[in-house]
Tab-separated table of C-alpha atoms in Angstrom:
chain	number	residue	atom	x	y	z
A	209	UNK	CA	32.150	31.765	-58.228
A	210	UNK	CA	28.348	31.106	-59.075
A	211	UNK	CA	29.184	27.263	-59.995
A	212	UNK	CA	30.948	27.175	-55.982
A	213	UNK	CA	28.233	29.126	-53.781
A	214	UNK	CA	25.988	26.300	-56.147
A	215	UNK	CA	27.717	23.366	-54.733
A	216	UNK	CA	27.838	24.976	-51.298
A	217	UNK	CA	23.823	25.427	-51.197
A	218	UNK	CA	23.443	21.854	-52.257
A	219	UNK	CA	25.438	20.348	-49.810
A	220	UNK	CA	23.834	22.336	-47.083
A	221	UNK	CA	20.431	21.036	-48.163
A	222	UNK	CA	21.634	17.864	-48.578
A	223	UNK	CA	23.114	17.724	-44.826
A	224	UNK	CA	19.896	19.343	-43.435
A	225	UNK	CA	17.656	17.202	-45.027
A	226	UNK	CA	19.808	13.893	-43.867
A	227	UNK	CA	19.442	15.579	-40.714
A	228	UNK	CA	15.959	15.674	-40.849
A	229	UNK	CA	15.650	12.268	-42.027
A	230	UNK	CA	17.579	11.281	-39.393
A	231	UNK	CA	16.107	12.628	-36.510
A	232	UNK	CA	12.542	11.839	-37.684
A	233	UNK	CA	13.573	8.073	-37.780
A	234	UNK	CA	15.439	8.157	-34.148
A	235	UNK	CA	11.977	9.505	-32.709
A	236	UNK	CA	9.888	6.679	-34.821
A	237	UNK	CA	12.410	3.779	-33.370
A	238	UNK	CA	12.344	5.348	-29.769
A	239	UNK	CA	8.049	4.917	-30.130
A	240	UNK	CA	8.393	1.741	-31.140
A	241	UNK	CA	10.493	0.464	-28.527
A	242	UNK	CA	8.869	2.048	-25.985
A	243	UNK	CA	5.284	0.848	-27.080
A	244	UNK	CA	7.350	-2.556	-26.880
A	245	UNK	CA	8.521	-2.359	-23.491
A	246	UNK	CA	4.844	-1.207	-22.073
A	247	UNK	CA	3.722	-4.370	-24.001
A	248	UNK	CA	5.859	-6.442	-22.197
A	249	UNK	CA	5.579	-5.082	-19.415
A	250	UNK	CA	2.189	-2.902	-18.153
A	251	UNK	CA	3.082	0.330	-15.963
A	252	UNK	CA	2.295	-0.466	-12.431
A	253	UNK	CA	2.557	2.590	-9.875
A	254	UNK	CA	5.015	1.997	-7.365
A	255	UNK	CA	3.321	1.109	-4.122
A	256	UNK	CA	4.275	3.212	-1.393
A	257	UNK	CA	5.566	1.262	2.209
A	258	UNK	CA	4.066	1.400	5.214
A	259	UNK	CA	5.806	0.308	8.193
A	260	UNK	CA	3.117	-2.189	10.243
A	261	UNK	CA	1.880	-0.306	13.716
A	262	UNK	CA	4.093	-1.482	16.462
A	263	UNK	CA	2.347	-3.763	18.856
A	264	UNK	CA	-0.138	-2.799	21.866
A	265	UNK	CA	2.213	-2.242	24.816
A	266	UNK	CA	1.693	-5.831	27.037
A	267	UNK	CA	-1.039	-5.254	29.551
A	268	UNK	CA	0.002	-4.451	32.692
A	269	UNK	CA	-0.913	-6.596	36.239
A	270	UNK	CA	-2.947	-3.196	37.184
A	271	UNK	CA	-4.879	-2.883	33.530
A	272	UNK	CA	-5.844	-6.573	34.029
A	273	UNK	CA	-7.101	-6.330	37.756
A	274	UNK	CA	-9.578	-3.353	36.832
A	275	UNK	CA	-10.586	-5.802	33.715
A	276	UNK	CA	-11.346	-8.222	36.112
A	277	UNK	CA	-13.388	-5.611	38.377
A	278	UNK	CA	-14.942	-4.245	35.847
A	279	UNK	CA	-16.163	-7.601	34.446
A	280	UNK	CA	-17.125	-8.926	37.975
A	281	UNK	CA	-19.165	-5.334	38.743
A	282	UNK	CA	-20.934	-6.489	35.055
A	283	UNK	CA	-22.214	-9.881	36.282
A	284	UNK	CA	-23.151	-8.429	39.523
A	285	UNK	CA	-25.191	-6.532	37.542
A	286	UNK	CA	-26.589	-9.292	35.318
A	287	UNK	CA	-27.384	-10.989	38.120
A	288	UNK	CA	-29.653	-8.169	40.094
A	289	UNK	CA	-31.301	-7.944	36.709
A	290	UNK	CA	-32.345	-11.725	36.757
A	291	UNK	CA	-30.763	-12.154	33.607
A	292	UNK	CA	-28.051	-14.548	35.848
A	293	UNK	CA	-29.482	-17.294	38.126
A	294	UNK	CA	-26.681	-17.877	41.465
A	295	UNK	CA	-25.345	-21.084	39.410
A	296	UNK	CA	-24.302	-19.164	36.237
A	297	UNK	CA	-22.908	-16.294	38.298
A	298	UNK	CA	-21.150	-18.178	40.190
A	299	UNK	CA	-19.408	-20.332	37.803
A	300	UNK	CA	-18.806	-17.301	35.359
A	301	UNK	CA	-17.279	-15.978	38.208
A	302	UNK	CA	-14.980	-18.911	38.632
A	303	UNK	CA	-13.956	-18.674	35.396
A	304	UNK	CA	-12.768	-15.250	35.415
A	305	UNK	CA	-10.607	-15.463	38.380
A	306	UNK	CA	-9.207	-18.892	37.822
């Protein structure tokens, strides 16, 4: 019976020392090849989306017309100043209503 429980106990540490072994060189390969792939290719953090920002709304006839007043009221202005002569006002305010 000893020389059986003997070979019983060595074959256990045999297997659990394989086992080790084993193990110990799946974790070293798994390393390597990931050290590999980082070489090849460099971790880049995922860029997050953003959607664009929809376009201004069109501006309406009415937003332009005030525009236009207010821009007219600000060479009227200019021009009380003396900072417009008649000539400029006059064709600055051509060009803003043509």
């Amino acid at each position: 019976m000893p020389g059986l429980l003997r070979g019983v106990a060595r074959t256990a540490v045999v297997a659990g020392t394989a086992t080790a072994v084993s193990n110990r060189v799946s974790r070293r390969q798994q390393g390597r090849w990931a050290a590999q792939a980082e070489e090849q290719q460099p971790y880049q953090q995922p860029q997050a989306y953003q959607q664009p920002a929809p376009p201004p709304p069109p501006p309406s006839q009415a937003d332009e017309m005030t525009n236009k007043i207010d821009q007219l009221k600000q060479l009227g202005d200019l021009k009380s100043q003396g900072i417009l002569s008649e000539a400029e006002f006059e064709e600055q305010k051509r060009r803003l209503l043509a």
